[in-house]
Backbone as ProteinMPNN parsed JSONL, in Angstrom:
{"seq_chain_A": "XXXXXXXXXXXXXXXXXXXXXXXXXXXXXXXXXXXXXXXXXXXXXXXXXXXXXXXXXXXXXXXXXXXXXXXXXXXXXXXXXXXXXXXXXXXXXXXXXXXXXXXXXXXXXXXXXXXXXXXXXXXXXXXXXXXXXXXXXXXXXXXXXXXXXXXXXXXXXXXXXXXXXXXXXXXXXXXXXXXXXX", "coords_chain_A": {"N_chain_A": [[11.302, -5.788, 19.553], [11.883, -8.109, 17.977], [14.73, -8.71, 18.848], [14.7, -8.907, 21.432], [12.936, -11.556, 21.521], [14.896, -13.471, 19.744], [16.59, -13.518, 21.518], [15.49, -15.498, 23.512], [15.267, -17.978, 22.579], [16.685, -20.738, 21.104], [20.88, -20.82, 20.128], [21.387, -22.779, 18.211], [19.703, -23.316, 15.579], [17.717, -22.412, 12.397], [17.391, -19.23, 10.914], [15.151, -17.22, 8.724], [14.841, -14.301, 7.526], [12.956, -12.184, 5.952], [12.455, -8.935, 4.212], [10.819, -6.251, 2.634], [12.201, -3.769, 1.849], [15.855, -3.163, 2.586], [16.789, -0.826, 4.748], [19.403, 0.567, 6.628], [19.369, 0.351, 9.318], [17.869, -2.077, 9.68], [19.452, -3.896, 8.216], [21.603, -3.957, 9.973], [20.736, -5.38, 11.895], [20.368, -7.76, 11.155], [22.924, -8.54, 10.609], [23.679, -8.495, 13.578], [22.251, -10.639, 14.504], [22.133, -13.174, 12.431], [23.888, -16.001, 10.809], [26.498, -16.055, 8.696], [24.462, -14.876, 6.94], [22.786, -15.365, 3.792], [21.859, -13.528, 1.054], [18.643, -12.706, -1.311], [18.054, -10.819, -3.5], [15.07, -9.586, -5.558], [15.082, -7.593, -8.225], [14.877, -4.379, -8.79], [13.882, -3.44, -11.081], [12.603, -6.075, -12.342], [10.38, -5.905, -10.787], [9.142, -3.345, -11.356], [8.425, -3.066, -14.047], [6.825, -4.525, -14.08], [4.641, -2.719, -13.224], [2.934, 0.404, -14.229], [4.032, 3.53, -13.627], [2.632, 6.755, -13.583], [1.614, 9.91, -13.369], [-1.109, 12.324, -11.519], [-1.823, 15.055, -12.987], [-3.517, 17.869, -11.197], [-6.005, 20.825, -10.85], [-5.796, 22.76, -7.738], [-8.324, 22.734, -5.813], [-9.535, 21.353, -7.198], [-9.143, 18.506, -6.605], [-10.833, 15.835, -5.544], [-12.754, 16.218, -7.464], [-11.478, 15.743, -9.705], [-10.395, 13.218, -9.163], [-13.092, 11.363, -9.153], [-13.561, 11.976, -11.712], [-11.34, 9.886, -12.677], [-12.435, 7.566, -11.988], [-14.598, 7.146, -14.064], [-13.211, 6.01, -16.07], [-13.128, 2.187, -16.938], [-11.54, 0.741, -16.885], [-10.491, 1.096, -13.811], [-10.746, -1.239, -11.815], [-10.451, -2.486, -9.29], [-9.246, -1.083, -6.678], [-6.926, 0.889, -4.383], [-6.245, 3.363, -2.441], [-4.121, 5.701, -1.174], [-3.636, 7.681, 1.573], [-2.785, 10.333, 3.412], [-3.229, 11.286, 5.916], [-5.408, 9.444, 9.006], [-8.182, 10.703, 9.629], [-8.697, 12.291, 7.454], [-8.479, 9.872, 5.428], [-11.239, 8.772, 6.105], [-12.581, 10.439, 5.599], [-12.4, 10.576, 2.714], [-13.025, 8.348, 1.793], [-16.064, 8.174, 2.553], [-17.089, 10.395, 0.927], [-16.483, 9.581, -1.624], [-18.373, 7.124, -1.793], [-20.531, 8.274, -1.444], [-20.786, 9.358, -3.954], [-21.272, 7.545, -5.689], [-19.517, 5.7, -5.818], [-18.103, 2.478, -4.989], [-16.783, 1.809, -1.756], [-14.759, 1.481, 0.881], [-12.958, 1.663, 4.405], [-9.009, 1.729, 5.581], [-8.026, 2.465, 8.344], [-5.581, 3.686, 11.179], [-7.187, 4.172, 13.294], [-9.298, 2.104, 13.407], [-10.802, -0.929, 14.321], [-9.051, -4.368, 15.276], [-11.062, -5.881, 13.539], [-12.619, -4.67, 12.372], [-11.168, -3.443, 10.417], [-10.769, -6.245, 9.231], [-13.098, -6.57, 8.061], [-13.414, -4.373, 6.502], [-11.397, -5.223, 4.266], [-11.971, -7.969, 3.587], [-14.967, -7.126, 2.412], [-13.664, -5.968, -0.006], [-11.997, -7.445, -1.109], [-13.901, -9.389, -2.273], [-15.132, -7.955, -3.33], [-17.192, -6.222, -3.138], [-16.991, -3.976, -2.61], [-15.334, -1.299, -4.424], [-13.182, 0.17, -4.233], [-10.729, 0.697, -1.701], [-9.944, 2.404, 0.69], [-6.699, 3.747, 1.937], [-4.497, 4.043, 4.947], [-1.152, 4.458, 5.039], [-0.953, 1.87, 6.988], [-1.595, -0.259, 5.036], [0.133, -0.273, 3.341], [1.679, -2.064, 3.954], [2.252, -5.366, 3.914], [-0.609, -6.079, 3.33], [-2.1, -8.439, 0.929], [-3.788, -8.552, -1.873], [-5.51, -10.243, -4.365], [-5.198, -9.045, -7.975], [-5.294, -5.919, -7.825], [-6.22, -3.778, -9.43], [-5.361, -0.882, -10.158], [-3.154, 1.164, -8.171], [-3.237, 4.458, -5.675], [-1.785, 7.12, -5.219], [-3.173, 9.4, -3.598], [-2.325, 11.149, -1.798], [0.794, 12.475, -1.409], [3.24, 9.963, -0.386], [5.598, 10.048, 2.03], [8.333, 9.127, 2.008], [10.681, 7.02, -0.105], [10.968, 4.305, 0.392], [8.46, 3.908, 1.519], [6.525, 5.07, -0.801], [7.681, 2.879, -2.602], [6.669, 0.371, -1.396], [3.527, 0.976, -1.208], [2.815, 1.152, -3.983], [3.399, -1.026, -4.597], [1.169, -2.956, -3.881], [-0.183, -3.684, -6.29], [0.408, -4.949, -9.674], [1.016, -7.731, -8.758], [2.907, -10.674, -9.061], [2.287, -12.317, -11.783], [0.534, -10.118, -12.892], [-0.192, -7.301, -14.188], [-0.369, -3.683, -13.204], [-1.274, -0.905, -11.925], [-0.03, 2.665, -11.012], [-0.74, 5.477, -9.759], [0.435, 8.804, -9.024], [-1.518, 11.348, -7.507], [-0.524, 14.75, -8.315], [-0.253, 18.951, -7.422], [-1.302, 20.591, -10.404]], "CA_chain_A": [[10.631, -7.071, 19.8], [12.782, -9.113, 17.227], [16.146, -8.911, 19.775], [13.572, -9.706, 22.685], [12.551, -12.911, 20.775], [15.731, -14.347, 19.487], [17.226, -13.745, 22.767], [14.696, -16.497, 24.58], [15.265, -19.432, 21.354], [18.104, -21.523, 21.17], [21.25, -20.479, 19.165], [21.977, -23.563, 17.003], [18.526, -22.592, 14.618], [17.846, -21.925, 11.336], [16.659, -18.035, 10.59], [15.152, -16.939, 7.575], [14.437, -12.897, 7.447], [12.25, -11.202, 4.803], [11.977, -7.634, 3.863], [10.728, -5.445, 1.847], [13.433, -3.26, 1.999], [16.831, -2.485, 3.493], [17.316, 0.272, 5.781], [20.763, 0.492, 7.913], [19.033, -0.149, 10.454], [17.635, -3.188, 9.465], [20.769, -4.267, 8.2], [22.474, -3.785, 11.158], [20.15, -6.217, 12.885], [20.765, -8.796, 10.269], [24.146, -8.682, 11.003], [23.664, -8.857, 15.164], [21.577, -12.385, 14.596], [22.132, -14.185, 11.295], [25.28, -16.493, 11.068], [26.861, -16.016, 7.571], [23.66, -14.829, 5.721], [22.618, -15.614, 2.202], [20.666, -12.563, 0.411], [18.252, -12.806, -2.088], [16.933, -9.782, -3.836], [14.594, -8.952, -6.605], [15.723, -6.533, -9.166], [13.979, -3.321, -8.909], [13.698, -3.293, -12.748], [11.892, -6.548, -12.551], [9.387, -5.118, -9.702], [8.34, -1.878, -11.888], [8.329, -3.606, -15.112], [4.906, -4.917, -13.985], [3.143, -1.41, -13.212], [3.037, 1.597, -15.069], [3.629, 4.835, -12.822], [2.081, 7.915, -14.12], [1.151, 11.499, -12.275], [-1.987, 13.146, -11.945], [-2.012, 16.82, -12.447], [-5.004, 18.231, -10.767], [-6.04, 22.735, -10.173], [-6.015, 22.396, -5.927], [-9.277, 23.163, -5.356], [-10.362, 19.915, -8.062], [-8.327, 17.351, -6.073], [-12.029, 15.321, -5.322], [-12.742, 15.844, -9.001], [-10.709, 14.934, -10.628], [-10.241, 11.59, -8.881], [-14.131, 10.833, -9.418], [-13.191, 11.382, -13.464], [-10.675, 9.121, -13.039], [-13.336, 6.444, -12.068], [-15.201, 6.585, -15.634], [-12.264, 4.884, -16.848], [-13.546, 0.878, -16.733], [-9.985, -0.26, -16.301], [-10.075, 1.204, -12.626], [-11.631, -2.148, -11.48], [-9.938, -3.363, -8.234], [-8.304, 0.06, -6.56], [-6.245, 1.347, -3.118], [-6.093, 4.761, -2.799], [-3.273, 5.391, 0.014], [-3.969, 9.094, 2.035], [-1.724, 10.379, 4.876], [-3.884, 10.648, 7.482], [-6.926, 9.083, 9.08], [-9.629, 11.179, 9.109], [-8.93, 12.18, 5.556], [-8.855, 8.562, 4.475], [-12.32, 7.963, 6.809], [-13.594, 11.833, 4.414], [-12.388, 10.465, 1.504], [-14.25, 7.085, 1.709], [-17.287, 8.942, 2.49], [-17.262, 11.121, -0.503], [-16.647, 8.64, -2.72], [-19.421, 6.653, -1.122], [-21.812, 9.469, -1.74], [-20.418, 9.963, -5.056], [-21.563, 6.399, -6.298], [-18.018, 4.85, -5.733], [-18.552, 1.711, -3.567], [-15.468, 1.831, -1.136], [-14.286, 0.67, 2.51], [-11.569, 2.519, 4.592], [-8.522, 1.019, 6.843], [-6.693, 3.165, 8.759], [-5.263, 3.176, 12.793], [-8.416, 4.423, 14.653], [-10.149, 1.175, 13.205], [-9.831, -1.92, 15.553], [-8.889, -5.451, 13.762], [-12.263, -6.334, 13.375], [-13.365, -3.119, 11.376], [-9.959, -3.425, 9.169], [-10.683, -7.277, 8.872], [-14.398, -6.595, 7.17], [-13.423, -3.635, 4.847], [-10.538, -5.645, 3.718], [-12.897, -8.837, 2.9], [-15.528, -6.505, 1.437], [-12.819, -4.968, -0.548], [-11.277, -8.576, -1.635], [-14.653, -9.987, -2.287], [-15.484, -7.399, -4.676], [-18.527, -6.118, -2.703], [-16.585, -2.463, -3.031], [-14.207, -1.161, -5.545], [-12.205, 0.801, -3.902], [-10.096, 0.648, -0.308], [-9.158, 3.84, 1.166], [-6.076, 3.287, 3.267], [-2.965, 4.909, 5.258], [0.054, 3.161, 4.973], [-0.844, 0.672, 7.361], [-2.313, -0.985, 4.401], [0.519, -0.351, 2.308], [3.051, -3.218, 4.31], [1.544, -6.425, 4.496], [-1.91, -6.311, 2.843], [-1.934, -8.983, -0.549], [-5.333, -8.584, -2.621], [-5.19, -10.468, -5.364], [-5.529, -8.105, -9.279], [-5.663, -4.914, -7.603], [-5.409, -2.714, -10.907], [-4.791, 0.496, -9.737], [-3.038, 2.045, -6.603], [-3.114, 6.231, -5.858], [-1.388, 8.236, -3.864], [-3.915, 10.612, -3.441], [-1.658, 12.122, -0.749], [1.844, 11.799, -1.661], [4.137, 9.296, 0.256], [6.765, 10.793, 2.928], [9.615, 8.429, 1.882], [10.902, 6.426, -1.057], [10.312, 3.324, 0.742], [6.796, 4.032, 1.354], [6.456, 4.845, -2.223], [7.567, 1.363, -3.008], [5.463, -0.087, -0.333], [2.506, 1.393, -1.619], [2.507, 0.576, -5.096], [3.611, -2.892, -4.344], [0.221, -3.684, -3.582], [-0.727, -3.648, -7.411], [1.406, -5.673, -10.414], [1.934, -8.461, -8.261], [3.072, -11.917, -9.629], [1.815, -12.319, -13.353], [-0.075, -9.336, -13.411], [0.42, -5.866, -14.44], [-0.688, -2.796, -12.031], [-1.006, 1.144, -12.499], [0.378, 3.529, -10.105], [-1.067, 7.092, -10.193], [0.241, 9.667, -8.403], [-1.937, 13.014, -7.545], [0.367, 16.524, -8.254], [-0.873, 19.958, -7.881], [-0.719, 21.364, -11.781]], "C_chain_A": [[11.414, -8.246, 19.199], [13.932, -9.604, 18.491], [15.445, -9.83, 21.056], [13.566, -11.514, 22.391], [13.576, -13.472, 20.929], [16.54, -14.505, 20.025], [16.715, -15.093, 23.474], [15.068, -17.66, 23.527], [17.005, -19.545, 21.27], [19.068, -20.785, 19.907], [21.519, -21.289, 18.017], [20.221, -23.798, 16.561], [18.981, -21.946, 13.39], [17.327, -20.722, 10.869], [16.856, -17.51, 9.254], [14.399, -15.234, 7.855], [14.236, -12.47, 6.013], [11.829, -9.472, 5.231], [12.045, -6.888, 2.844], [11.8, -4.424, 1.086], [14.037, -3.285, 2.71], [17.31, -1.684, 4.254], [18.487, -0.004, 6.014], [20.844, 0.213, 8.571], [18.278, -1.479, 10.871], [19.019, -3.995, 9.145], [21.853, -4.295, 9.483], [21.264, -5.284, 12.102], [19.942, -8.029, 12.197], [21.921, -9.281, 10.372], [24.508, -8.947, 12.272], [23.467, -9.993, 14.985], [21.512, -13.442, 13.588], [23.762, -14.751, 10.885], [25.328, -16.699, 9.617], [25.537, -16.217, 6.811], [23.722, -15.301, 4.08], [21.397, -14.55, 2.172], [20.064, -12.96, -0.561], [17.151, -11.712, -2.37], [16.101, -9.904, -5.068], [14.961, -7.644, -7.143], [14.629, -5.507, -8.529], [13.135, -3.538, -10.088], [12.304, -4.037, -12.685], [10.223, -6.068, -12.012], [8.218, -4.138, -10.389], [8.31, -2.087, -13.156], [6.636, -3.98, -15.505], [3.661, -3.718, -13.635], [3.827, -0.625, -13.538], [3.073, 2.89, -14.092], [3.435, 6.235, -13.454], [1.645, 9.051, -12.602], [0.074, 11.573, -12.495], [-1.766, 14.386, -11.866], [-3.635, 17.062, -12.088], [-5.181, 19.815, -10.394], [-6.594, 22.04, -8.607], [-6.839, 22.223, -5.754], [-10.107, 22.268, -6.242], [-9.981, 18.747, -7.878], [-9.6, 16.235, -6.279], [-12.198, 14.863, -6.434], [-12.65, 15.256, -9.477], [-10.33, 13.622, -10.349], [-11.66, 10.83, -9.243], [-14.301, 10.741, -11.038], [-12.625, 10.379, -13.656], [-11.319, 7.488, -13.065], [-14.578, 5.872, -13.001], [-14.834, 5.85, -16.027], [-12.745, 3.016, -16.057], [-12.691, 0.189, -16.12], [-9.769, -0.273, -14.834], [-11.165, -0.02, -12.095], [-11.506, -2.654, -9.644], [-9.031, -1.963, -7.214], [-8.41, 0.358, -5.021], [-5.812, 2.577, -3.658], [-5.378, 4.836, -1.704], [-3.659, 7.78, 0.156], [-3.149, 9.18, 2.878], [-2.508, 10.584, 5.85], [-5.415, 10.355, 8.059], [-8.033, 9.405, 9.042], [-9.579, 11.753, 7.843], [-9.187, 11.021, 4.815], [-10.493, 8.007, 5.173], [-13.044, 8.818, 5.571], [-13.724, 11.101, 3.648], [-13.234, 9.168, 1.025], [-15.753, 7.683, 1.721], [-17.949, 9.669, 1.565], [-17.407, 10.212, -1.316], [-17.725, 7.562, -2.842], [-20.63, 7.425, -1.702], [-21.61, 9.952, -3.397], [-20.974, 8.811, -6.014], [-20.428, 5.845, -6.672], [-18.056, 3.995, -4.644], [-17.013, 1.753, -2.887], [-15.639, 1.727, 0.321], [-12.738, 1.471, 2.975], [-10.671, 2.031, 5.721], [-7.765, 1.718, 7.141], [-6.779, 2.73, 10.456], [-6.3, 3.264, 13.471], [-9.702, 3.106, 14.258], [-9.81, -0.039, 14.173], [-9.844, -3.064, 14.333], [-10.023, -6.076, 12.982], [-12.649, -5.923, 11.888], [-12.29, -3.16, 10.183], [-10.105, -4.528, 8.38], [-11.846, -7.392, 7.496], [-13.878, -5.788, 6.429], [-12.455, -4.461, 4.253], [-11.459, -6.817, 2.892], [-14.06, -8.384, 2.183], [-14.448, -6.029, 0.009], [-12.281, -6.485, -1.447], [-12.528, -9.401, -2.295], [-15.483, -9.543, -3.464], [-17.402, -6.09, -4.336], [-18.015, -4.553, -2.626], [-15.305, -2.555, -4.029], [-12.76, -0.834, -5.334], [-12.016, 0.965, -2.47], [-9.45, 1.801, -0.373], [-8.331, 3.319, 2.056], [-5.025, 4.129, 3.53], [-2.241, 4.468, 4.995], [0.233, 2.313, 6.2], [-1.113, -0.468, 6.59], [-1.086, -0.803, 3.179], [1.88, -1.621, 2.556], [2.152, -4.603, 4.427], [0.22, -7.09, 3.866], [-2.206, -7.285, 1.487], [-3.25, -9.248, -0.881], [-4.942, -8.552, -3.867], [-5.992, -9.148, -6.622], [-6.602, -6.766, -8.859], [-4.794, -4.492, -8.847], [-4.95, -1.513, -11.169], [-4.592, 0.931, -8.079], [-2.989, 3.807, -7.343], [-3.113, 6.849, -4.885], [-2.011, 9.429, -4.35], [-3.227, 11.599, -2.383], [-0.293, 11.139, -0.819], [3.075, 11.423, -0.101], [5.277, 10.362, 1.108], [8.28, 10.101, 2.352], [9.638, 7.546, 0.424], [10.063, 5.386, -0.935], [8.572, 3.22, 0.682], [6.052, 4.126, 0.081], [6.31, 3.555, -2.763], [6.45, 0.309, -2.424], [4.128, -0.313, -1.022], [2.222, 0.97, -3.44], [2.734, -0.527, -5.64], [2.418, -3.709, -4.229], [-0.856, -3.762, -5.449], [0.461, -4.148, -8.149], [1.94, -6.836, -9.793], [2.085, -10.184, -9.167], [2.931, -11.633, -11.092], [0.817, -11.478, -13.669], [0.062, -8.361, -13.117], [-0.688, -4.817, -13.59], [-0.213, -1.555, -12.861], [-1.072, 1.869, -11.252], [0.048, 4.887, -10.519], [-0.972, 7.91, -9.117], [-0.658, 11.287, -8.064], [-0.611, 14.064, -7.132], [-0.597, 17.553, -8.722], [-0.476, 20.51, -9.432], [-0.403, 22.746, -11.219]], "O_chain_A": [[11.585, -9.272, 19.859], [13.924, -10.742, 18.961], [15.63, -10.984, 21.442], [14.13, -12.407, 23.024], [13.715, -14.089, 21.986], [17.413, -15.304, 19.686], [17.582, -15.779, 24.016], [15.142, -18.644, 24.264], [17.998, -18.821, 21.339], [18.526, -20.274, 18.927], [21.838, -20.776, 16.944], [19.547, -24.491, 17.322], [19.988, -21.271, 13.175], [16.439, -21.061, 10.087], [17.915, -17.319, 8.656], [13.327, -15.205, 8.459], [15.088, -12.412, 5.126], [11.179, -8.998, 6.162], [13.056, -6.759, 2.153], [12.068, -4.431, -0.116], [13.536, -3.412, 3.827], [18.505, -1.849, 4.497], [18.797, -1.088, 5.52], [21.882, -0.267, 9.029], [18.1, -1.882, 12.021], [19.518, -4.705, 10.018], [22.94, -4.873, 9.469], [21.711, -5.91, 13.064], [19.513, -9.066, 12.703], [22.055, -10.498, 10.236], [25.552, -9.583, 12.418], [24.427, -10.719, 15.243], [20.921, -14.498, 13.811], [24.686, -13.96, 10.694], [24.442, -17.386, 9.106], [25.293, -17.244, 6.179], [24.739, -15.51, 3.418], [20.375, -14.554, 2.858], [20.754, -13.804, -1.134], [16.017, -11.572, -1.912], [16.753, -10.597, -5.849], [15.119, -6.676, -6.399], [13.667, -5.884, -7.86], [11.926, -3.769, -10.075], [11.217, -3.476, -12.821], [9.21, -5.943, -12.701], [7.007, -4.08, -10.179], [8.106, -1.003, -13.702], [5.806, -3.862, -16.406], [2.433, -3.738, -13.714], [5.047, -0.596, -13.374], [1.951, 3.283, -13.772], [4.485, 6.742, -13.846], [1.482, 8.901, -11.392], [-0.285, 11.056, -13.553], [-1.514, 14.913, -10.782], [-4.635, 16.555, -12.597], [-4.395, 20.155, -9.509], [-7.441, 21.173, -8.395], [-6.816, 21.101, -5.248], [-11.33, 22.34, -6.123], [-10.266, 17.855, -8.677], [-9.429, 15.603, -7.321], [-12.015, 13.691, -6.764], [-13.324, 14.294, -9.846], [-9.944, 12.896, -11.264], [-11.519, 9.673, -9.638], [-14.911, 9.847, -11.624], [-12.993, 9.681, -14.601], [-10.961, 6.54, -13.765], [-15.249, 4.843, -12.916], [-15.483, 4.895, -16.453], [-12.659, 2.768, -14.855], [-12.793, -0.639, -15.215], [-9.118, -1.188, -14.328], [-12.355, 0.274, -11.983], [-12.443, -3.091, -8.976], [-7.826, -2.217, -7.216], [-9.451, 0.216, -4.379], [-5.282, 2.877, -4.727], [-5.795, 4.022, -0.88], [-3.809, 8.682, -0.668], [-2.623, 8.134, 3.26], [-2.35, 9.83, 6.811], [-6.417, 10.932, 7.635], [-8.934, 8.717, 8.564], [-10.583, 11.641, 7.139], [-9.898, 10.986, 3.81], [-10.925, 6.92, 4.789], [-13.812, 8.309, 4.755], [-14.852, 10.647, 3.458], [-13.952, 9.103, 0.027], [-16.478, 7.534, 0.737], [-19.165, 9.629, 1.378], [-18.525, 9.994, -1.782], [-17.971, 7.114, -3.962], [-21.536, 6.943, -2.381], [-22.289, 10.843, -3.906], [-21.14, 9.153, -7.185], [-20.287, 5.485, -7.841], [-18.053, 4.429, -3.492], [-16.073, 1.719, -3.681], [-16.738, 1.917, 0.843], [-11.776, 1.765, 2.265], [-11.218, 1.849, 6.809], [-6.739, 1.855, 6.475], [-7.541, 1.916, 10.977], [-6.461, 2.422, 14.355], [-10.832, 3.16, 14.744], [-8.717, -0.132, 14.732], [-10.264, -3.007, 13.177], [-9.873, -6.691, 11.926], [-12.866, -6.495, 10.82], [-12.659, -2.895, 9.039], [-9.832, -4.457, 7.182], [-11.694, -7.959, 6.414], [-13.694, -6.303, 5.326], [-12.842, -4.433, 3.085], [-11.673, -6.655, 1.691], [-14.37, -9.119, 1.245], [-15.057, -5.783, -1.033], [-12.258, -6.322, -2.667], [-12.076, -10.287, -3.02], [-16.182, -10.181, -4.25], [-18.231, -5.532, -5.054], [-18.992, -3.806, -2.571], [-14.567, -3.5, -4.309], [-11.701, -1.213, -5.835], [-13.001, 1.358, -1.846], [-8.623, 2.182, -1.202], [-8.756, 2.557, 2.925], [-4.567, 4.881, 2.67], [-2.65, 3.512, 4.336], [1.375, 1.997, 6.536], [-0.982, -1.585, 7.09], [-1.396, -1.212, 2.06], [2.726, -1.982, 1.737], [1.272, -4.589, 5.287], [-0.013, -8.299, 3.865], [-2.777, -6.524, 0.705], [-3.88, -10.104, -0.26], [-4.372, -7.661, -4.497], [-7.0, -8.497, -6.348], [-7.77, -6.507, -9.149], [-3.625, -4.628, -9.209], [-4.299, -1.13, -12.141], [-5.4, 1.011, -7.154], [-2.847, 4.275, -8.473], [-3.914, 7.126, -3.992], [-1.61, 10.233, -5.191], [-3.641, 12.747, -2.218], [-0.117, 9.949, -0.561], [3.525, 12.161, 0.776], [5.646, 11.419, 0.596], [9.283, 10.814, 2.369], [8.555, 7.419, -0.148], [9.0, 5.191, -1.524], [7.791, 2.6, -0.039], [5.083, 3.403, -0.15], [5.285, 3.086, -3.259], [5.609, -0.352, -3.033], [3.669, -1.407, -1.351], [1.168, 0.434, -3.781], [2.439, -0.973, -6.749], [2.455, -4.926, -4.409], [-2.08, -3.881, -5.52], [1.553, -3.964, -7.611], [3.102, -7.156, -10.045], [1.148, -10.607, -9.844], [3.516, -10.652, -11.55], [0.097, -11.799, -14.614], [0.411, -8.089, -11.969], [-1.823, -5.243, -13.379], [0.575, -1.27, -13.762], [-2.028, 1.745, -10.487], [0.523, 5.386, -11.54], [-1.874, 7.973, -8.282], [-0.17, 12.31, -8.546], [0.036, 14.147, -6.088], [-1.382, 17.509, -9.669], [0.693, 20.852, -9.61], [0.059, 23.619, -11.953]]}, "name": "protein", "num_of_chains": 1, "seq": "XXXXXXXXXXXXXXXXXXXXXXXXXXXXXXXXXXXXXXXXXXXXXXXXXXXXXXXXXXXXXXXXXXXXXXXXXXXXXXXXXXXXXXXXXXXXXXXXXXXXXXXXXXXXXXXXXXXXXXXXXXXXXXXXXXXXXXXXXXXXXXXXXXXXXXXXXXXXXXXXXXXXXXXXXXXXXXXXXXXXXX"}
């Protein structure tokens, strides 16, 4: 869609491209349409300076569990739980729901509507916790979310980053908790 685009707009223009990350293949398309770029990255360092990443160990068969212990703790105030796929992240809202965990869930089989309300419940404070896939881990900015958790661990680095990007942002610090089987 990008090539599409900047095919139809004039070439003497000014283009500014943001991303998250670099791919090759992004890079390569930076290099087709941008006339003597200027980069500007953020450190990593600085990035993960601001949230704390820790593991969970959990016995298999206490996955549920042990995430509903983890919601004693007071500190979990503002929290995205990222799942790999949709009807687990629709379950896992549900449980937690029934568990006395207020929570809202956005994944693909939702239309924009249905993504638009849990997100504003979810930002508004009217639930605690957002269940989401990683459509919710590119794009989404909710201010002093205090904990993300890959309750179902990430496929890729990137996604990794992605995902726990949505906590520590600006001037405030974020906690990343991964679930591992012990």
């Amino acid at each position: 869609p990008i090539k599409d685009i900047l095919k139809t707009i004039s070439k003497d223009r000014e283009t500014l491209f943001f991303s998250a990350t670099m791919d090759k293949r992004t890079e390569g398309l930076v290099g087709d349409f941008l006339r003597n770029p200027v980069t500007v990255s953020v450190k990593k360092k600085d990035v993960t300076d601001s949230i704390k990443q820790d593991v969970v160990e959990y016995p298999s068969q206490y996955k549920f569990e042990t995430l509903v212990e983890l919601f004693e703790k007071e500190d979990l105030k503002r929290v995205i739980i990222f799942g790999a796929m949709k009807f687990g992240v629709e379950r896992l809202s549900k449980q937690l729901n029934d568990a006395g965990i207020k929570s809202e869930s956005i994944h693909g089989n939702k239309n924009h509507s249905q993504r638009q309300k849990a997100l504003s419940r979810f930002q508004s404070g009217q639930v605690r916790v957002l269940v989401a896939t990683d459509v919710a881990a590119r794009g989404i900015h909710v201010d002093s979310v205090s904990h993300v958790i890959n309750y179902d661990l990430p496929n890729t680095f990137d996604d990794y980053v992605h995902r726990i990007g949505r906590t520590g942002r600006g001037d405030k610090k974020g906690e990343a908790l991964t679930f591992v089987t012990a």
